[in-house]
Amino acid sequence: MSSAQPRAAPRDVSQVCQHQELLVTPSPHAIKVRYFPPVHKAATSKRKRDENVGAVTEELYPAPLVLPGDELALDPKHPPQSVQSWRKDKDRNPVTRSRNVVYVAPPPEVGPDVDFIGSWVRPTPPRQAWQKASDGHMDSSPVPPDIKDIITYLSAFYHPLSVNNFPSPLVFAPWDDSTNADIKITSSSHDVAQNREPARPFVALRTSTELIRIRTRPSPDSLFPSQLNLDDLLDVAISTLPSDAYCLLLLVSHDLYEDDDDALVCGRAYGGSRVAVVSSARYNPALDDIHGVDRLHAWPASHCRQYVEACCSAASSSSSQQKTKSKPSARGTTFSSPMTLPRSLTSAPTPPSPLHLALGNHLRDPPSAPLLYLIRLALTSAHELGHCFGLEHCVYHACCMQGSASLAEDARQPPYLCPVCEEKVSLATGADRRERLRRIGEVCERWGWGGWGWGGLGGWVEGRLERMGAG
């Protein structure tokens, strides 16, 4: 998740839009920035293309939207990663019999000597922002998701691997250079690489064997009192990686930053080191208006053509000044021909497409703040762990592994893997595609098919399984 500032969507559209037409090709803005989707067939293996699971079409797997300010609009020539290039990546870590568990560490506890850190997890937005967040259906201060629910989703997403709670508690503690010598004191790898004395103040994270210093700073936008340094937290994850772990995800409740130029960052992975850190702080639905998140046009309604065209029109003057090279940057990659007109679906096909079933569930019931909070954190967790499995950011389709430049773009992206990324995960974990989808569907059913987020994903899974002949 990038640290770019959010871009607000046109609010007039969100008040009246009925999502009558769904865009399945990139937006008009994509043409301006010269983004052309790589050909899907060149990205997957012959074995996977020959499977009797139905043809991959834009109706089933729409293209990335590429709205103004989106990751692919800023970097339209980002090189694609085919299944073949993923296989050949020498830095990718294979799952082995002795290293096959995904661990999830809950947010660290706050020790009594640093109880002031506890207040850093509570946002302090203007009063009017809280009032806008509570719209009659949404709690203005939902509790962060339970780690057990995150583990439940990741167990389905990365089936059949075991996903377990990290066994050793992590505890925030004061940082003191005169700490007893019997405890190993570790400075972050960032400071070592920069060969400089770190800025203060800091706190520390106590593991079972050492005390690791964590840099802090005041939040630039003052939405939270202070932020923790992401690189230091990744060092903690590396230091505590269990011997049987394939990878480790550390969840934190605090707001994060990566370097001095960042306003914020929600998550990051060191794929080669098999660790990831994700913060829940900015995914609080009560902060949506501040971050420019249009709930009505969150996925799957993000494919609404009226909404997409309104976003492109609002930024047309600035985007017309953007200049990009037209030559593809990836070697040996086949690109599709330039698009002339975006294509959309004006009515649901028979049988309904997965996208239409997702949209029907999305619109059926009002949203639940706790479940919306949960799916946002769950999807970012799945995304960052994907990097641990060697997956790079996806540029083929709208996909859970797309890069994101803002929280608003996060909300517009789908929760599913495209066929290219799904094959990589299946090869890495040994998963059967149908069984993996069934398990994700069961999770969605557990939290209710109606409403936003889980309902949309449940509808998409139902439609995808029907198209695969496994309904």
Short mmCIF file of C-alpha atoms in Angstrom, two decimals:
data_model
loop_
_atom_site.label_atom_id
_atom_site.label_comp_id
_atom_site.label_asym_id
_atom_site.label_seq_id
_atom_site.Cartn_x
_atom_site.Cartn_y
_atom_site.Cartn_z
CA MET A 1 0.00 0.00 0.00
CA SER A 2 1.50 3.31 -1.04
CA SER A 3 1.66 6.46 1.01
CA ALA A 4 0.29 8.84 -1.63
CA GLN A 5 -2.32 11.33 -0.52
CA PRO A 6 -5.96 10.32 -1.14
CA ARG A 7 -7.95 11.66 -4.07
CA ALA A 8 -11.60 12.39 -3.39
CA ALA A 9 -14.18 11.01 -5.82
CA PRO A 10 -16.88 13.23 -7.32
CA ARG A 11 -19.53 13.33 -4.62
CA ASP A 12 -22.46 14.26 -6.88
CA VAL A 13 -22.28 10.93 -8.70
CA SER A 14 -22.28 8.88 -5.49
CA GLN A 15 -25.57 10.42 -4.40
CA VAL A 16 -27.63 9.36 -7.43
CA CYS A 17 -25.77 6.58 -9.26
CA GLN A 18 -27.57 3.29 -9.89
CA HIS A 19 -24.57 1.46 -11.44
CA GLN A 20 -26.57 0.61 -14.56
CA GLU A 21 -23.51 0.06 -16.75
CA LEU A 22 -20.34 -1.76 -15.67
CA LEU A 23 -16.99 -0.98 -17.27
CA VAL A 24 -14.87 -4.09 -17.94
CA THR A 25 -12.00 -2.45 -19.84
CA PRO A 26 -9.61 0.24 -18.51
CA SER A 27 -10.92 3.78 -18.11
CA PRO A 28 -10.53 6.54 -20.71
CA HIS A 29 -7.71 7.89 -18.54
CA ALA A 30 -5.75 4.66 -19.16
CA ILE A 31 -5.56 5.54 -22.85
CA LYS A 32 -4.20 8.99 -22.04
CA VAL A 33 -1.39 7.62 -19.87
CA ARG A 34 -0.69 4.82 -22.39
CA TYR A 35 -1.57 1.88 -20.19
CA PHE A 36 -2.39 -1.20 -22.29
CA PRO A 37 -3.11 -4.50 -20.51
CA PRO A 38 -0.63 -7.28 -21.29
CA VAL A 39 -2.16 -10.23 -23.13
CA HIS A 40 -3.41 -12.70 -20.52
CA LYS A 41 -2.68 -15.82 -22.59
CA ALA A 42 1.03 -15.06 -22.61
CA ALA A 43 1.10 -14.86 -18.81
CA THR A 44 -0.26 -18.26 -17.77
CA SER A 45 1.14 -21.72 -18.31
CA LYS A 46 -0.12 -24.01 -21.09
CA ARG A 47 -1.32 -26.49 -18.47
CA LYS A 48 -3.50 -23.89 -16.84
CA ARG A 49 -4.85 -22.62 -20.16
CA ASP A 50 -5.85 -26.15 -21.10
CA GLU A 51 -7.85 -26.72 -17.91
CA ASN A 52 -11.59 -26.99 -18.43
CA VAL A 53 -12.45 -24.01 -16.23
CA GLY A 54 -13.94 -21.71 -18.85
CA ALA A 55 -12.44 -19.02 -21.02
CA VAL A 56 -10.94 -15.97 -19.35
CA THR A 57 -12.89 -12.97 -20.61
CA GLU A 58 -13.25 -9.34 -19.58
CA GLU A 59 -16.72 -10.23 -18.31
CA LEU A 60 -15.17 -12.67 -15.82
CA TYR A 61 -12.00 -10.77 -15.04
CA PRO A 62 -12.28 -7.05 -15.87
CA ALA A 63 -9.20 -5.00 -16.61
CA PRO A 64 -7.70 -2.59 -14.05
CA LEU A 65 -9.65 0.67 -13.92
CA VAL A 66 -6.59 3.00 -13.98
CA LEU A 67 -8.30 6.13 -12.68
CA PRO A 68 -6.41 9.43 -12.28
CA GLY A 69 -3.96 9.11 -9.39
CA ASP A 70 -4.10 5.29 -9.35
CA GLU A 71 -0.90 3.28 -9.16
CA LEU A 72 -1.02 2.21 -12.82
CA ALA A 73 -1.82 5.75 -13.91
CA LEU A 74 1.38 6.88 -12.20
CA ASP A 75 3.39 3.91 -13.50
CA PRO A 76 1.59 2.61 -16.63
CA LYS A 77 4.63 0.68 -17.89
CA HIS A 78 5.15 -1.34 -14.73
CA PRO A 79 6.56 -4.68 -15.99
CA PRO A 80 4.19 -7.65 -15.76
CA GLN A 81 5.17 -10.85 -13.97
CA SER A 82 4.05 -13.92 -15.91
CA VAL A 83 3.78 -17.36 -14.32
CA GLN A 84 6.94 -18.36 -16.15
CA SER A 85 8.93 -15.41 -14.79
CA TRP A 86 7.54 -16.12 -11.31
CA ARG A 87 8.74 -19.72 -11.59
CA LYS A 88 12.21 -18.61 -12.66
CA ASP A 89 12.64 -16.03 -9.89
CA LYS A 90 15.72 -17.18 -7.97
CA ASP A 91 14.81 -15.03 -4.97
CA ARG A 92 11.44 -16.74 -4.49
CA ASN A 93 11.22 -18.99 -1.44
CA PRO A 94 9.50 -22.35 -2.00
CA VAL A 95 7.13 -23.89 0.53
CA THR A 96 8.77 -26.99 2.03
CA ARG A 97 7.69 -29.75 4.40
CA SER A 98 9.67 -28.18 7.22
CA ARG A 99 8.69 -24.59 6.40
CA ASN A 100 5.01 -24.48 5.56
CA VAL A 101 3.13 -22.50 8.24
CA VAL A 102 1.81 -18.96 7.85
CA TYR A 103 1.96 -17.14 11.19
CA VAL A 104 -0.06 -14.07 12.12
CA ALA A 105 1.10 -12.00 15.08
CA PRO A 106 -1.54 -9.86 16.83
CA PRO A 107 -0.87 -6.19 17.59
CA PRO A 108 1.80 -5.90 20.29
CA GLU A 109 0.71 -5.36 23.85
CA VAL A 110 1.45 -2.03 25.53
CA GLY A 111 3.70 -2.33 28.57
CA PRO A 112 2.96 -0.29 31.72
CA ASP A 113 6.03 1.91 31.28
CA VAL A 114 4.87 3.14 27.85
CA ASP A 115 1.13 3.34 28.37
CA PHE A 116 1.09 6.65 26.44
CA ILE A 117 1.48 4.57 23.25
CA GLY A 118 -2.02 3.25 23.77
CA SER A 119 -3.48 6.65 22.93
CA TRP A 120 -1.69 6.69 19.58
CA VAL A 121 -4.10 4.15 18.08
CA ARG A 122 -7.10 6.46 18.47
CA PRO A 123 -7.63 8.86 15.55
CA THR A 124 -8.30 12.50 16.31
CA PRO A 125 -10.13 13.85 13.23
CA PRO A 126 -12.22 17.02 13.23
CA ARG A 127 -15.61 16.58 14.89
CA GLN A 128 -17.45 17.13 11.60
CA ALA A 129 -15.57 14.20 10.07
CA TRP A 130 -16.88 11.85 12.76
CA GLN A 131 -20.39 13.16 12.19
CA LYS A 132 -20.16 12.44 8.45
CA ALA A 133 -18.83 8.96 9.16
CA SER A 134 -21.97 8.01 11.06
CA ASP A 135 -24.66 7.81 8.36
CA GLY A 136 -27.34 5.93 10.26
CA HIS A 137 -25.91 2.52 9.41
CA MET A 138 -22.24 2.84 10.34
CA ASP A 139 -20.75 2.97 13.83
CA SER A 140 -18.47 6.00 13.99
CA SER A 141 -15.89 4.18 16.14
CA PRO A 142 -15.78 0.44 15.25
CA VAL A 143 -13.42 -1.86 17.14
CA PRO A 144 -10.43 -3.13 15.10
CA PRO A 145 -10.92 -6.63 13.69
CA ASP A 146 -10.18 -9.71 15.78
CA ILE A 147 -7.05 -11.59 14.76
CA LYS A 148 -9.05 -14.86 14.80
CA ASP A 149 -11.18 -13.53 11.95
CA ILE A 150 -8.11 -12.50 9.97
CA ILE A 151 -6.68 -16.00 10.43
CA THR A 152 -9.98 -17.53 9.32
CA TYR A 153 -9.90 -15.61 6.04
CA LEU A 154 -6.22 -16.19 5.36
CA SER A 155 -6.71 -19.92 6.00
CA ALA A 156 -9.17 -19.98 3.12
CA PHE A 157 -7.20 -17.62 0.88
CA TYR A 158 -3.97 -19.62 1.27
CA HIS A 159 -5.57 -23.05 1.58
CA PRO A 160 -4.27 -25.72 2.20
CA LEU A 161 -1.44 -24.15 4.26
CA SER A 162 -1.85 -23.88 8.01
CA VAL A 163 -2.35 -20.31 9.26
CA ASN A 164 -1.62 -20.04 12.99
CA ASN A 165 -1.48 -17.43 15.70
CA PHE A 166 2.09 -16.36 16.47
CA PRO A 167 2.99 -18.14 19.75
CA SER A 168 5.17 -15.50 21.46
CA PRO A 169 3.70 -12.18 22.65
CA LEU A 170 5.32 -8.94 21.56
CA VAL A 171 5.24 -6.08 24.06
CA PHE A 172 6.00 -2.38 23.68
CA ALA A 173 8.59 -1.22 26.19
CA PRO A 174 10.69 1.88 26.80
CA TRP A 175 13.96 2.22 24.91
CA ASP A 176 16.92 2.79 27.18
CA ASP A 177 20.52 2.73 25.98
CA SER A 178 21.57 1.57 29.43
CA THR A 179 19.34 -1.52 29.35
CA ASN A 180 20.77 -4.57 31.11
CA ALA A 181 23.46 -6.31 29.12
CA ASP A 182 21.76 -9.71 29.38
CA ILE A 183 19.14 -8.54 26.87
CA LYS A 184 20.28 -8.19 23.28
CA ILE A 185 19.80 -4.60 22.05
CA THR A 186 19.25 -4.25 18.31
CA SER A 187 19.15 -1.13 16.16
CA SER A 188 17.18 -1.34 12.93
CA SER A 189 18.85 -2.39 9.69
CA HIS A 190 17.83 0.97 8.21
CA ASP A 191 20.09 2.88 10.61
CA VAL A 192 22.96 0.46 10.05
CA ALA A 193 22.65 0.89 6.28
CA GLN A 194 22.56 4.70 6.61
CA ASN A 195 25.52 4.67 9.06
CA ARG A 196 23.96 7.31 11.26
CA GLU A 197 22.59 7.80 14.74
CA PRO A 198 18.81 7.42 14.67
CA ALA A 199 16.47 10.28 15.43
CA ARG A 200 14.61 10.29 18.70
CA PRO A 201 12.25 9.63 20.34
CA PHE A 202 11.86 5.87 20.13
CA VAL A 203 10.16 3.05 21.88
CA ALA A 204 11.05 -0.63 21.82
CA LEU A 205 9.42 -3.96 21.10
CA ARG A 206 10.29 -6.76 23.47
CA THR A 207 10.41 -10.24 21.96
CA SER A 208 11.24 -13.49 23.78
CA THR A 209 14.96 -12.90 23.22
CA GLU A 210 15.68 -9.24 22.54
CA LEU A 211 14.63 -5.63 22.69
CA ILE A 212 14.36 -3.92 19.30
CA ARG A 213 14.21 -0.16 18.95
CA ILE A 214 11.28 1.39 17.02
CA ARG A 215 11.49 4.93 15.70
CA THR A 216 8.46 7.21 16.07
CA ARG A 217 7.37 10.60 14.79
CA PRO A 218 4.31 12.87 14.98
CA SER A 219 1.76 12.12 12.27
CA PRO A 220 2.14 14.71 9.45
CA ASP A 221 -1.62 15.01 8.96
CA SER A 222 -2.33 14.98 12.73
CA LEU A 223 -5.02 12.33 12.22
CA PHE A 224 -3.15 10.18 14.76
CA PRO A 225 -0.91 11.54 17.51
CA SER A 226 2.19 9.62 16.37
CA GLN A 227 3.36 6.97 13.92
CA LEU A 228 5.72 3.99 14.17
CA ASN A 229 8.43 3.20 11.64
CA LEU A 230 7.54 0.35 9.31
CA ASP A 231 11.13 -0.75 8.58
CA ASP A 232 11.82 -1.22 12.28
CA LEU A 233 8.70 -3.36 12.67
CA LEU A 234 9.75 -5.49 9.69
CA ASP A 235 13.06 -6.04 11.49
CA VAL A 236 11.07 -7.34 14.46
CA ALA A 237 9.24 -9.78 12.20
CA ILE A 238 12.51 -11.02 10.69
CA SER A 239 14.02 -11.48 14.13
CA THR A 240 11.07 -13.53 15.43
CA LEU A 241 10.35 -15.71 12.37
CA PRO A 242 9.70 -19.27 13.70
CA SER A 243 11.75 -22.13 12.26
CA ASP A 244 8.69 -23.84 10.75
CA ALA A 245 7.27 -20.62 9.32
CA TYR A 246 6.91 -20.07 5.64
CA CYS A 247 6.11 -16.46 6.43
CA LEU A 248 5.01 -14.15 9.23
CA LEU A 249 2.48 -11.33 9.18
CA LEU A 250 2.69 -8.77 11.99
CA LEU A 251 -0.51 -6.80 12.55
CA VAL A 252 -0.33 -3.44 14.29
CA SER A 253 -2.98 -1.00 15.44
CA HIS A 254 -0.74 2.07 15.15
CA ASP A 255 -0.35 4.36 12.16
CA LEU A 256 2.88 3.79 10.21
CA TYR A 257 5.44 5.62 8.10
CA GLU A 258 8.35 4.30 6.05
CA ASP A 259 10.62 7.30 5.47
CA ASP A 260 10.64 11.05 5.92
CA ASP A 261 8.84 11.69 2.64
CA ASP A 262 5.86 9.47 3.52
CA ALA A 263 2.61 10.77 4.90
CA LEU A 264 1.57 7.26 5.86
CA VAL A 265 1.85 3.63 4.82
CA CYS A 266 -0.61 0.83 5.54
CA GLY A 267 1.51 -2.21 4.87
CA ARG A 268 4.65 -3.60 3.33
CA ALA A 269 6.36 -6.95 2.82
CA TYR A 270 9.97 -8.04 2.58
CA GLY A 271 9.13 -10.91 0.26
CA GLY A 272 12.61 -12.40 0.23
CA SER A 273 12.68 -12.38 4.04
CA ARG A 274 9.14 -13.85 4.20
CA VAL A 275 7.75 -11.17 6.51
CA ALA A 276 5.03 -8.53 6.24
CA VAL A 277 3.57 -5.80 8.43
CA VAL A 278 0.05 -4.38 8.08
CA SER A 279 -1.57 -1.56 10.04
CA SER A 280 -5.31 -1.40 10.71
CA ALA A 281 -5.26 2.29 11.64
CA ARG A 282 -6.30 3.88 8.34
CA TYR A 283 -8.85 1.21 7.40
CA ASN A 284 -11.30 2.42 10.04
CA PRO A 285 -14.54 3.10 8.10
CA ALA A 286 -15.10 6.20 10.25
CA LEU A 287 -12.19 7.83 8.40
CA ASP A 288 -13.54 7.19 4.88
CA ASP A 289 -14.62 10.75 4.19
CA ILE A 290 -11.22 12.08 5.24
CA HIS A 291 -9.46 9.65 2.88
CA GLY A 292 -11.80 10.26 -0.05
CA VAL A 293 -13.22 6.72 0.05
CA ASP A 294 -16.54 6.52 -1.79
CA ARG A 295 -18.30 3.57 -0.11
CA LEU A 296 -21.06 3.47 -2.70
CA HIS A 297 -18.44 2.96 -5.41
CA ALA A 298 -16.23 0.55 -3.56
CA TRP A 299 -15.68 -2.75 -5.39
CA PRO A 300 -17.66 -4.11 -7.23
CA ALA A 301 -19.50 -0.83 -7.86
CA SER A 302 -16.13 0.74 -8.71
CA HIS A 303 -16.70 -0.62 -12.24
CA CYS A 304 -19.73 1.66 -12.66
CA ARG A 305 -19.15 3.46 -15.95
CA GLN A 306 -20.82 6.70 -14.83
CA TYR A 307 -18.55 6.85 -11.78
CA VAL A 308 -15.39 6.04 -13.78
CA GLU A 309 -16.13 8.67 -16.40
CA ALA A 310 -16.91 11.27 -13.72
CA CYS A 311 -13.55 10.59 -12.02
CA CYS A 312 -11.72 10.89 -15.34
CA SER A 313 -13.54 14.09 -16.29
CA ALA A 314 -12.78 15.71 -12.92
CA ALA A 315 -9.05 15.20 -13.50
CA SER A 316 -8.91 15.66 -17.29
CA SER A 317 -7.15 19.01 -17.16
CA SER A 318 -4.25 17.72 -15.07
CA SER A 319 -3.99 14.34 -16.76
CA SER A 320 -3.71 15.96 -20.20
CA GLN A 321 -0.37 17.38 -19.09
CA GLN A 322 1.00 13.97 -18.18
CA LYS A 323 3.60 12.62 -20.62
CA THR A 324 4.64 8.98 -20.75
CA LYS A 325 6.69 6.85 -23.08
CA SER A 326 4.72 4.59 -25.40
CA LYS A 327 7.27 1.80 -25.73
CA PRO A 328 6.64 -1.19 -23.40
CA SER A 329 9.27 -1.40 -20.67
CA ALA A 330 9.14 -5.17 -20.16
CA ARG A 331 11.32 -7.33 -22.37
CA GLY A 332 9.67 -10.12 -24.33
CA THR A 333 6.14 -9.19 -23.24
CA THR A 334 3.20 -9.18 -25.65
CA PHE A 335 0.92 -6.18 -25.25
CA SER A 336 -2.57 -5.83 -26.60
CA SER A 337 -3.33 -3.23 -29.25
CA PRO A 338 -4.36 0.24 -28.05
CA MET A 339 -8.02 0.48 -27.05
CA THR A 340 -10.29 2.83 -28.95
CA LEU A 341 -13.41 2.72 -26.80
CA PRO A 342 -13.90 1.36 -23.27
CA ARG A 343 -16.31 -1.59 -23.25
CA SER A 344 -19.05 -2.00 -20.68
CA LEU A 345 -21.94 -4.32 -19.83
CA THR A 346 -25.35 -2.67 -19.90
CA SER A 347 -27.28 -5.69 -18.62
CA ALA A 348 -26.50 -8.87 -16.74
CA PRO A 349 -25.73 -11.86 -18.99
CA THR A 350 -27.42 -15.22 -18.59
CA PRO A 351 -26.29 -16.74 -16.35
CA PRO A 352 -25.25 -13.59 -14.43
CA SER A 353 -21.53 -12.89 -14.43
CA PRO A 354 -19.60 -13.06 -11.15
CA LEU A 355 -19.30 -9.27 -11.26
CA HIS A 356 -23.08 -8.82 -11.56
CA LEU A 357 -23.73 -11.25 -8.71
CA ALA A 358 -21.20 -9.37 -6.60
CA LEU A 359 -22.88 -6.06 -7.39
CA GLY A 360 -26.32 -7.43 -6.49
CA ASN A 361 -25.08 -8.46 -3.04
CA HIS A 362 -23.21 -5.19 -2.65
CA LEU A 363 -26.41 -3.19 -3.11
CA ARG A 364 -28.77 -5.45 -1.19
CA ASP A 365 -28.16 -4.38 2.39
CA PRO A 366 -26.57 -1.42 4.20
CA PRO A 367 -22.94 -1.87 5.23
CA SER A 368 -21.72 -3.06 8.60
CA ALA A 369 -18.79 -1.08 9.99
CA PRO A 370 -17.13 -4.05 11.77
CA LEU A 371 -17.39 -6.30 8.69
CA LEU A 372 -16.20 -3.52 6.37
CA TYR A 373 -13.25 -2.91 8.70
CA LEU A 374 -12.53 -6.64 8.71
CA ILE A 375 -12.54 -7.20 4.96
CA ARG A 376 -10.26 -4.21 4.34
CA LEU A 377 -7.66 -5.49 6.80
CA ALA A 378 -8.06 -9.08 5.57
CA LEU A 379 -7.52 -8.15 1.92
CA THR A 380 -4.43 -6.04 2.61
CA SER A 381 -3.06 -8.89 4.74
CA ALA A 382 -3.62 -11.34 1.88
CA HIS A 383 -1.99 -8.90 -0.56
CA GLU A 384 1.17 -8.38 1.52
CA LEU A 385 1.53 -12.11 2.17
CA GLY A 386 1.27 -12.60 -1.60
CA HIS A 387 4.60 -10.79 -1.90
CA CYS A 388 6.09 -13.35 0.49
CA PHE A 389 5.03 -16.03 -2.01
CA GLY A 390 6.94 -14.19 -4.72
CA LEU A 391 4.03 -12.37 -6.38
CA GLU A 392 4.72 -8.90 -7.71
CA HIS A 393 2.09 -6.23 -8.31
CA CYS A 394 -0.41 -7.36 -10.94
CA VAL A 395 -0.96 -5.37 -14.14
CA TYR A 396 -3.02 -7.93 -16.09
CA HIS A 397 -6.49 -7.60 -14.58
CA ALA A 398 -8.34 -5.99 -11.71
CA CYS A 399 -6.83 -8.12 -8.95
CA CYS A 400 -6.12 -8.34 -5.23
CA MET A 401 -2.41 -8.12 -6.09
CA GLN A 402 -2.64 -4.74 -7.84
CA GLY A 403 -0.53 -1.94 -6.44
CA SER A 404 -2.39 0.91 -4.77
CA ALA A 405 -1.58 4.60 -4.51
CA SER A 406 -4.29 5.60 -2.01
CA LEU A 407 -6.91 4.30 0.38
CA ALA A 408 -9.56 5.34 -2.14
CA GLU A 409 -7.94 3.09 -4.76
CA ASP A 410 -7.69 0.30 -2.18
CA ALA A 411 -11.47 0.34 -1.80
CA ARG A 412 -11.99 0.14 -5.59
CA GLN A 413 -9.88 -2.98 -6.06
CA PRO A 414 -11.35 -6.51 -6.02
CA PRO A 415 -10.77 -9.07 -3.26
CA TYR A 416 -10.11 -11.96 -5.67
CA LEU A 417 -6.97 -13.09 -7.50
CA CYS A 418 -6.90 -12.85 -11.28
CA PRO A 419 -6.10 -16.07 -13.22
CA VAL A 420 -2.40 -15.18 -13.52
CA CYS A 421 -1.91 -14.56 -9.80
CA GLU A 422 -4.23 -17.40 -8.83
CA GLU A 423 -2.05 -19.86 -10.72
CA LYS A 424 1.07 -18.60 -8.91
CA VAL A 425 -0.61 -19.06 -5.52
CA SER A 426 -1.94 -22.49 -6.50
CA LEU A 427 1.53 -23.60 -7.58
CA ALA A 428 3.10 -22.21 -4.41
CA THR A 429 0.62 -23.75 -1.97
CA GLY A 430 -0.55 -26.84 -3.88
CA ALA A 431 -4.16 -25.62 -3.70
CA ASP A 432 -6.99 -26.94 -5.83
CA ARG A 433 -8.61 -23.88 -7.39
CA ARG A 434 -12.21 -24.99 -6.86
CA GLU A 435 -11.64 -26.07 -3.27
CA ARG A 436 -9.87 -22.82 -2.47
CA LEU A 437 -12.82 -20.82 -3.86
CA ARG A 438 -15.32 -22.98 -1.94
CA ARG A 439 -13.53 -22.23 1.31
CA ILE A 440 -13.50 -18.50 0.61
CA GLY A 441 -17.22 -18.75 -0.14
CA GLU A 442 -17.80 -20.46 3.21
CA VAL A 443 -16.06 -17.59 4.99
CA CYS A 444 -18.30 -15.09 3.19
CA GLU A 445 -21.38 -17.10 4.15
CA ARG A 446 -20.23 -17.13 7.76
CA TRP A 447 -20.28 -13.33 7.89
CA GLY A 448 -23.44 -12.92 5.86
CA TRP A 449 -24.02 -12.77 2.13
CA GLY A 450 -25.83 -9.47 2.35
CA GLY A 451 -24.14 -6.15 2.79
CA TRP A 452 -20.90 -4.72 1.45
CA GLY A 453 -17.54 -6.40 1.20
CA TRP A 454 -18.20 -9.99 2.20
CA GLY A 455 -21.49 -10.09 0.34
CA GLY A 456 -19.86 -8.90 -2.86
CA LEU A 457 -17.02 -11.41 -2.57
CA GLY A 458 -19.49 -14.19 -1.79
CA GLY A 459 -21.49 -13.37 -4.92
CA TRP A 460 -18.37 -13.29 -7.06
CA VAL A 461 -17.21 -16.68 -5.73
CA GLU A 462 -20.66 -18.17 -6.35
CA GLY A 463 -20.66 -16.94 -9.94
CA ARG A 464 -17.09 -18.06 -10.58
CA LEU A 465 -17.76 -21.58 -9.32
CA GLU A 466 -20.85 -21.81 -11.52
CA ARG A 467 -18.80 -20.82 -14.56
CA MET A 468 -16.24 -23.46 -13.63
CA GLY A 469 -18.91 -26.12 -13.51
CA ALA A 470 -18.74 -26.45 -9.75
CA GLY A 471 -21.80 -24.54 -8.66
#
